[in-house]
Amino acid sequence: MGAFSIVVVQQGVWHMAKESMPLAAGYLTAAVRQDPELAGRCDTGILNFPGTASPWGMAVELVRSGVPDVVGFSVLGWNVRQFSAVAEAVKQAAPGTLVVFGGNHVAHQAERVFRQCPAVDVVVNGEGEAVFVDIVRTRLAGRGFHGIAGISYRAPDGTVVTTPERPRRDDLDELPSPILTGAIPLRDDDGGFRYDVALMETNRGCPYRCAFCYWGGAVGQKVRAFSRDRLRAELTALAEAGADTIVLCDANFGMLRQDADFVDDLISVRRQYGYPRALETSWAKNKSATFFDIVRTMKREGLRSSFTLALQTLDDATLLAMNRRNMRINSWHELADWLAAEGLDTYAELIWGAPGESPESFLRGYDELARRVSRIAAYPLLLLPNTAYTEDRGRHGFITVRGDRDDFKYVLATREISLAENLRMQRFLFWARLLAENLVLRSLWPVAGAVLGMGQSALVLSVADHIDGAETPGARLVRAAADGSVADPDSLAPALEFCFSTTEFDDLLMGWWAGIEPRVPAPWRVPLREVLRHDLDTRPLPDPARRGLPDAELVGEDGDLHWSVERTYLVDVPALARAARLGRLGDAPTPSPHRTRLRFKRGFAELARSTNHEETAHYVATTTVRAQA
């Protein structure tokens, strides 16, 4: 008799054509492969699909070589519909195959999952590794599932049975590492690192219960950590494979003293292997002495990162309704100033549509933030399963609609926000995300805002108004993306590609500025025009020829390839931008030539449609003012 076959299926986010590292599937696969009872009896593997894969393509891969005995799906809000269609195909091809769904979006949602997708047999409620091993053991033994804690399943009579919650695992090192066991392949056919970024966990758990989020509920409020030795071994394996960027799947990195040890080990590994070169994570909401120590170390060692102010709102009533009153956000001014003075990349997060917020309070908070941090990730509120907002939706008067490609609930209106107000704000969110969050423009916001006395939100909307009135192919493309942005979160992708890849975007922005310039005090007209030119020149570069940079040369530096080109500006733009962010702009500088070297990290062509602004930030040109005439 052949081996009992198991496949764990994972899919990246919508627009990504490259495979994302299948960390969740890797944990499940490693757990089965390393289990003494199952290791010799099961053939376990991963099917990892890019976000662009269709249900047709995924079903073909699962069916063509014979349907496995067990198929586990790592389910998120953006792939639950696709996976439901694939599960249906699997059951038609092999009715006896066991289909297991797990992940935050389906945990504790079995009634709905079974109703909408009858092909699913078991839903995992919580951490999945030990549960999945028990499911496979039980299936092999031909027993029922009633003895497995932490699941929901359909009984023979059709009723849904939910077993008692499974205790969280305290010693995370008991979980086999998907990186060290080889469960996740790290290299591609050419020997390079296989994925866009390398995913790791240093701990699990979140001490908060924010009303819009299920992170703490999904993995527990108690924070449990992997050992330093294990994490260093994983870092070494990823470095040997050439992983440039580590992205941590932690809720609050920088909260624990061991987080500083992790950064020390990352730097030590980089010194030996040349990789990794960047670290991205969800930083701790409350910044402790440990956080500041980590930031200083990373700056000293040249380790790239983006530092987050995860505020979500600056309105006190909204903060209270979010269950975030225990987060000390009032000191964010000082933190933002300190990060700016250190010259470190910083961004902030806001959520539009939360109970207690109005358009006026949101834009007021946005502009207050933007005076110190111009890159603001401003997202619309989504109602997610198992969150307080979803459980209290009647009290808040939420009117929602599910997405047509995903399973998120999009807010149309609330007891406090009308549909008309929401549509106006959704338009703003699209343009703010396109132009500011995704770094299409950067230095212009603080400098122009200070000179003109305009908030960043007004500047963003003035660009939107100009492009709305333009009749060019690019303007029509961006308008179409904006019109569909609420119903289609991926609509930002083609607009980003246009903004990063073409000189037509430069023409649109210079046309917008021509309308603004008469309002600019005369001494500032040349400096501000140069700031805009500099922003356009230094935005991430997919293709030098298409962007009008035919003289760009490919050079090897710091163990990597970069596009290098020189341009002359009539002001020192980086110095102006730093002064504006620190509130020290002063009088207009006298125009004089500044020869500036622009250096772009190569490889952005694969990311030009990506809405991952943390990764995009690494591709903005670094600048060196080489001489002043």
CSV table of C-alpha atoms in Angstrom, one decimal, residues 9-310:
chain,number,residue,atom,x,y,z
A,9,VAL,CA,-2.2,24.5,0.4
A,10,GLN,CA,-1.2,28.2,0.8
A,11,GLN,CA,-1.7,31.2,-1.5
A,12,GLY,CA,-0.3,34.7,-1.3
A,13,VAL,CA,-2.2,38.0,-1.5
A,14,TRP,CA,-4.1,38.9,-4.7
A,15,HIS,CA,-1.8,40.8,-6.9
A,16,MET,CA,1.5,39.0,-6.1
A,17,ALA,CA,2.8,37.0,-9.1
A,18,LYS,CA,5.7,35.7,-7.1
A,19,GLU,CA,5.4,33.0,-4.5
A,20,SER,CA,5.2,34.2,-0.9
A,21,MET,CA,7.1,32.1,1.7
A,22,PRO,CA,4.6,29.5,2.9
A,23,LEU,CA,5.3,29.7,6.6
A,24,ALA,CA,2.0,28.5,7.9
A,25,ALA,CA,1.9,25.5,5.5
A,26,GLY,CA,5.5,24.9,6.4
A,27,TYR,CA,4.8,24.6,10.1
A,28,LEU,CA,2.0,22.0,9.4
A,29,THR,CA,4.2,20.0,7.0
A,30,ALA,CA,7.1,20.0,9.4
A,31,ALA,CA,4.9,18.9,12.3
A,32,VAL,CA,3.6,15.8,10.4
A,33,ARG,CA,7.1,14.9,8.9
A,34,GLN,CA,8.7,15.1,12.4
A,35,ASP,CA,6.0,13.2,14.2
A,36,PRO,CA,7.3,9.7,15.2
A,37,GLU,CA,4.0,8.0,14.5
A,38,LEU,CA,3.4,9.6,11.1
A,39,ALA,CA,6.9,10.2,9.6
A,40,GLY,CA,7.2,6.8,8.0
A,41,ARG,CA,3.6,6.5,6.9
A,42,CYS,CA,2.9,9.8,5.3
A,43,ASP,CA,4.0,11.6,2.2
A,44,THR,CA,3.5,15.3,3.1
A,45,GLY,CA,4.1,18.3,0.9
A,46,ILE,CA,3.2,21.9,0.2
A,47,LEU,CA,1.4,23.5,-2.8
A,48,ASN,CA,2.3,27.2,-2.6
A,49,PHE,CA,0.5,29.4,-5.1
A,50,PRO,CA,1.0,33.1,-5.9
A,51,GLY,CA,-1.9,35.5,-5.4
A,52,THR,CA,-2.6,35.6,-9.1
A,53,ALA,CA,-3.4,31.8,-9.3
A,54,SER,CA,-7.0,31.0,-10.2
A,55,PRO,CA,-9.2,28.3,-8.6
A,56,TRP,CA,-8.9,26.5,-12.0
A,57,GLY,CA,-5.1,26.5,-11.8
A,58,MET,CA,-5.0,25.4,-8.2
A,59,ALA,CA,-7.6,22.6,-8.7
A,60,VAL,CA,-5.6,21.3,-11.8
A,61,GLU,CA,-2.5,21.0,-9.6
A,62,LEU,CA,-4.3,19.1,-6.9
A,63,VAL,CA,-6.2,16.7,-9.2
A,64,ARG,CA,-3.7,16.0,-12.0
A,65,SER,CA,-1.4,13.7,-10.0
A,66,GLY,CA,-4.1,12.1,-7.9
A,67,VAL,CA,-5.9,13.8,-5.1
A,68,PRO,CA,-4.2,13.4,-1.7
A,69,ASP,CA,-5.8,11.6,1.2
A,70,VAL,CA,-5.8,14.9,3.3
A,71,VAL,CA,-5.8,18.4,2.0
A,72,GLY,CA,-5.2,21.3,4.5
A,73,PHE,CA,-5.8,24.9,3.5
A,74,SER,CA,-4.2,27.9,5.2
A,75,VAL,CA,-7.2,30.2,4.9
A,76,LEU,CA,-7.2,34.0,5.0
A,77,GLY,CA,-9.9,36.5,4.0
A,78,TRP,CA,-8.5,37.0,0.5
A,79,ASN,CA,-8.4,33.3,-0.4
A,80,VAL,CA,-11.3,31.7,1.4
A,81,ARG,CA,-13.6,31.9,-1.7
A,82,GLN,CA,-10.9,30.5,-4.0
A,83,PHE,CA,-10.1,27.7,-1.6
A,84,SER,CA,-13.8,26.8,-1.2
A,85,ALA,CA,-14.0,26.4,-5.0
A,86,VAL,CA,-10.9,24.3,-5.0
A,87,ALA,CA,-12.2,22.1,-2.1
A,88,GLU,CA,-15.4,21.5,-4.0
A,89,ALA,CA,-13.4,20.3,-7.0
A,90,VAL,CA,-11.3,18.0,-4.7
A,91,LYS,CA,-14.4,16.4,-3.3
A,92,GLN,CA,-15.8,15.8,-6.7
A,93,ALA,CA,-12.6,14.1,-7.8
A,94,ALA,CA,-12.1,12.1,-4.6
A,95,PRO,CA,-15.1,12.1,-2.2
A,96,GLY,CA,-13.1,10.3,0.4
A,97,THR,CA,-10.5,13.0,0.7
A,98,LEU,CA,-10.5,14.8,4.1
A,99,VAL,CA,-10.6,18.6,3.6
A,100,VAL,CA,-9.3,20.8,6.6
A,101,PHE,CA,-9.6,24.5,6.8
A,102,GLY,CA,-7.5,26.5,9.3
A,103,GLY,CA,-6.6,30.1,9.9
A,104,ASN,CA,-7.9,33.3,11.6
A,105,HIS,CA,-10.7,33.9,9.1
A,106,VAL,CA,-12.4,30.5,9.6
A,107,ALA,CA,-11.5,29.7,13.2
A,108,HIS,CA,-14.7,29.6,15.4
A,109,GLN,CA,-16.7,30.2,12.2
A,110,ALA,CA,-17.6,26.6,11.5
A,111,GLU,CA,-21.4,27.0,11.1
A,112,ARG,CA,-20.9,29.6,8.4
A,113,VAL,CA,-17.9,27.7,6.8
A,114,PHE,CA,-19.8,24.4,6.5
A,115,ARG,CA,-22.9,26.2,5.2
A,116,GLN,CA,-21.0,28.1,2.5
A,117,CYS,CA,-18.6,25.3,1.6
A,118,PRO,CA,-20.0,21.8,2.2
A,119,ALA,CA,-16.8,20.3,0.9
A,120,VAL,CA,-15.0,21.2,4.2
A,121,ASP,CA,-14.9,18.4,6.8
A,122,VAL,CA,-12.9,20.0,9.7
A,123,VAL,CA,-12.2,23.6,10.8
A,124,VAL,CA,-9.3,24.2,13.1
A,125,ASN,CA,-9.9,26.7,15.9
A,126,GLY,CA,-6.6,28.2,17.0
A,127,GLU,CA,-3.0,27.2,16.5
A,128,GLY,CA,-2.9,24.3,14.1
A,129,GLU,CA,0.3,22.3,14.3
A,130,ALA,CA,-0.6,19.8,17.0
A,131,VAL,CA,-4.2,19.8,16.0
A,132,PHE,CA,-3.3,18.9,12.4
A,133,VAL,CA,-1.1,16.0,13.6
A,134,ASP,CA,-4.0,14.7,15.6
A,135,ILE,CA,-6.3,15.0,12.7
A,136,VAL,CA,-4.0,12.9,10.5
A,137,ARG,CA,-3.5,10.3,13.2
A,138,THR,CA,-7.2,10.0,13.7
A,139,ARG,CA,-7.8,9.7,10.0
A,140,LEU,CA,-5.2,7.0,9.6
A,141,ALA,CA,-6.7,5.1,12.5
A,142,GLY,CA,-10.2,5.4,11.2
A,143,ARG,CA,-11.5,7.0,14.3
A,144,GLY,CA,-14.0,9.9,14.8
A,145,PHE,CA,-12.8,13.4,15.6
A,146,HIS,CA,-14.6,13.8,18.9
A,147,GLY,CA,-11.4,13.3,20.9
A,148,ILE,CA,-9.4,16.1,19.2
A,149,ALA,CA,-9.5,19.4,21.1
A,150,GLY,CA,-9.6,22.7,19.2
A,151,ILE,CA,-11.7,21.7,16.1
A,152,SER,CA,-15.2,21.9,14.7
A,153,TYR,CA,-16.5,19.1,12.4
A,154,ARG,CA,-19.7,17.9,10.9
A,155,ALA,CA,-21.2,14.9,12.6
A,156,PRO,CA,-22.9,12.1,10.6
A,157,ASP,CA,-26.3,13.6,11.3
A,158,GLY,CA,-25.2,16.9,9.8
A,159,THR,CA,-24.9,18.8,13.1
A,160,VAL,CA,-21.8,20.9,13.8
A,161,VAL,CA,-19.7,19.6,16.8
A,162,THR,CA,-17.1,21.9,18.4
A,163,THR,CA,-14.7,20.3,20.8
A,164,PRO,CA,-13.1,22.1,23.8
A,165,GLU,CA,-10.5,24.7,23.2
A,166,ARG,CA,-6.9,23.4,23.0
A,167,PRO,CA,-4.4,24.9,25.4
A,168,ARG,CA,-1.7,27.0,23.8
A,169,ARG,CA,1.8,25.5,23.6
A,170,ASP,CA,4.1,27.2,26.1
A,171,ASP,CA,7.4,25.8,24.7
A,172,LEU,CA,7.4,26.9,21.1
A,173,ASP,CA,10.7,25.1,20.4
A,174,GLU,CA,8.7,21.8,20.5
A,175,LEU,CA,7.3,22.9,17.1
A,176,PRO,CA,9.6,21.6,14.4
A,177,SER,CA,11.1,24.5,12.4
A,178,PRO,CA,9.9,24.6,8.8
A,179,ILE,CA,13.1,26.4,7.9
A,180,LEU,CA,15.5,24.0,9.6
A,181,THR,CA,13.8,20.8,8.7
A,182,GLY,CA,13.6,21.7,5.0
A,183,ALA,CA,9.8,21.6,4.9
A,184,ILE,CA,10.0,25.0,3.1
A,185,PRO,CA,12.3,25.0,0.1
A,186,LEU,CA,14.4,28.1,0.3
A,187,ARG,CA,16.2,28.2,-3.1
A,188,ASP,CA,14.8,28.5,-6.6
A,189,ASP,CA,16.1,26.5,-9.6
A,190,ASP,CA,19.0,29.0,-10.1
A,191,GLY,CA,20.1,28.7,-6.5
A,192,GLY,CA,18.8,32.1,-5.4
A,193,PHE,CA,16.4,32.8,-2.6
A,194,ARG,CA,13.0,31.7,-3.7
A,195,TYR,CA,10.7,34.3,-2.3
A,196,ASP,CA,10.2,38.1,-2.2
A,197,VAL,CA,10.9,38.2,1.6
A,198,ALA,CA,11.7,35.6,4.3
A,199,LEU,CA,9.1,35.1,6.9
A,200,MET,CA,9.9,34.3,10.6
A,201,GLU,CA,8.2,34.2,14.0
A,202,THR,CA,10.2,35.1,17.1
A,203,ASN,CA,7.2,34.8,19.4
A,204,ARG,CA,3.4,34.2,19.4
A,205,GLY,CA,0.8,36.1,21.3
A,206,CYS,CA,-0.6,39.6,21.7
A,207,PRO,CA,-1.5,41.2,25.0
A,208,TYR,CA,-4.1,43.5,23.4
A,209,ARG,CA,-7.7,43.0,22.4
A,210,CYS,CA,-8.2,45.8,19.9
A,211,ALA,CA,-11.8,45.9,18.6
A,212,PHE,CA,-10.9,45.6,15.0
A,213,CYS,CA,-8.3,42.8,15.3
A,214,TYR,CA,-8.3,39.1,16.2
A,215,TRP,CA,-4.5,38.6,16.6
A,216,GLY,CA,-4.5,38.2,20.3
A,217,GLY,CA,-7.6,36.0,20.2
A,218,ALA,CA,-6.1,33.8,17.5
A,219,VAL,CA,-2.8,33.0,19.1
A,220,GLY,CA,-3.5,33.9,22.7
A,221,GLN,CA,-2.8,36.9,24.8
A,222,LYS,CA,0.2,35.4,26.6
A,223,VAL,CA,3.4,36.1,24.6
A,224,ARG,CA,5.5,33.0,24.2
A,225,ALA,CA,8.9,33.1,22.5
A,226,PHE,CA,11.1,30.8,20.5
A,227,SER,CA,14.6,30.2,21.9
A,228,ARG,CA,17.5,32.4,20.8
A,229,ASP,CA,19.5,29.4,19.6
A,230,ARG,CA,16.7,28.3,17.3
A,231,LEU,CA,16.1,31.7,15.9
A,232,ARG,CA,19.8,32.2,15.2
A,233,ALA,CA,19.9,28.9,13.4
A,234,GLU,CA,16.9,29.9,11.3
A,235,LEU,CA,18.6,33.3,10.5
A,236,THR,CA,21.7,31.4,9.4
A,237,ALA,CA,19.8,29.1,7.1
A,238,LEU,CA,18.0,32.1,5.5
A,239,ALA,CA,21.3,34.0,5.1
A,240,GLU,CA,23.0,31.1,3.4
A,241,ALA,CA,20.1,31.0,1.0
A,242,GLY,CA,20.5,34.7,0.2
A,243,ALA,CA,17.4,36.2,1.9
A,244,ASP,CA,17.6,40.0,1.6
A,245,THR,CA,14.7,41.0,3.9
A,246,ILE,CA,13.4,39.3,7.0
A,247,VAL,CA,9.7,40.0,7.8
A,248,LEU,CA,8.6,39.0,11.3
A,249,CYS,CA,5.1,37.7,11.8
A,250,ASP,CA,5.1,39.0,15.4
A,251,ALA,CA,2.4,41.3,16.8
A,252,ASN,CA,4.7,43.5,18.9
A,253,PHE,CA,8.4,43.2,18.1
A,254,GLY,CA,10.6,45.4,20.3
A,255,MET,CA,8.5,44.7,23.4
A,256,LEU,CA,10.7,41.9,24.9
A,257,ARG,CA,14.4,42.1,25.9
A,258,GLN,CA,15.0,39.0,23.7
A,259,ASP,CA,14.1,41.1,20.7
A,260,ALA,CA,17.3,43.0,21.1
A,261,ASP,CA,19.2,39.7,21.2
A,262,PHE,CA,17.5,38.7,17.9
A,263,VAL,CA,18.7,41.9,16.2
A,264,ASP,CA,22.2,41.3,17.6
A,265,ASP,CA,22.2,37.8,16.1
A,266,LEU,CA,20.8,39.1,12.8
A,267,ILE,CA,23.7,41.6,12.6
A,268,SER,CA,26.2,38.9,13.5
A,269,VAL,CA,24.8,36.6,10.8
A,270,ARG,CA,24.9,39.4,8.2
A,271,ARG,CA,28.5,40.1,9.0
A,272,GLN,CA,29.3,36.5,8.2
A,273,TYR,CA,27.1,35.9,5.1
A,274,GLY,CA,26.2,39.4,3.8
A,275,TYR,CA,22.5,38.7,4.4
A,276,PRO,CA,19.9,39.6,5.6
A,277,ARG,CA,20.0,43.3,4.9
A,278,ALA,CA,16.6,44.5,6.1
A,279,LEU,CA,14.1,43.7,8.9
A,280,GLU,CA,10.4,44.5,8.7
A,281,THR,CA,7.9,43.8,11.4
A,282,SER,CA,4.9,45.0,13.4
A,283,TRP,CA,6.6,47.1,16.0
A,284,ALA,CA,5.4,47.2,19.6
A,285,LYS,CA,2.6,49.7,20.2
A,286,ASN,CA,4.2,51.0,23.4
A,287,LYS,CA,7.8,51.9,22.8
A,288,SER,CA,10.1,50.8,25.6
A,289,ALA,CA,13.8,51.3,26.3
A,290,THR,CA,14.3,48.0,24.4
A,291,PHE,CA,12.8,49.5,21.3
A,292,PHE,CA,15.1,52.5,21.4
A,293,ASP,CA,18.1,50.3,22.0
A,294,ILE,CA,17.1,48.2,18.9
A,295,VAL,CA,16.6,51.2,16.7
A,296,ARG,CA,20.0,52.7,17.7
A,297,THR,CA,21.7,49.3,17.0
A,298,MET,CA,20.0,49.0,13.6
A,299,LYS,CA,21.0,52.5,12.5
A,300,ARG,CA,24.6,52.0,13.6
A,301,GLU,CA,24.8,48.8,11.6
A,302,GLY,CA,23.0,50.1,8.5
A,303,LEU,CA,20.2,47.5,8.9
A,304,ARG,CA,17.2,48.8,6.9
A,305,SER,CA,13.7,48.9,8.4
A,306,SER,CA,10.5,51.0,8.5
A,307,PHE,CA,9.5,52.0,12.0
A,308,THR,CA,5.7,52.1,12.7
A,309,LEU,CA,3.5,54.4,14.7
A,310,ALA,CA,0.5,52.1,14.8
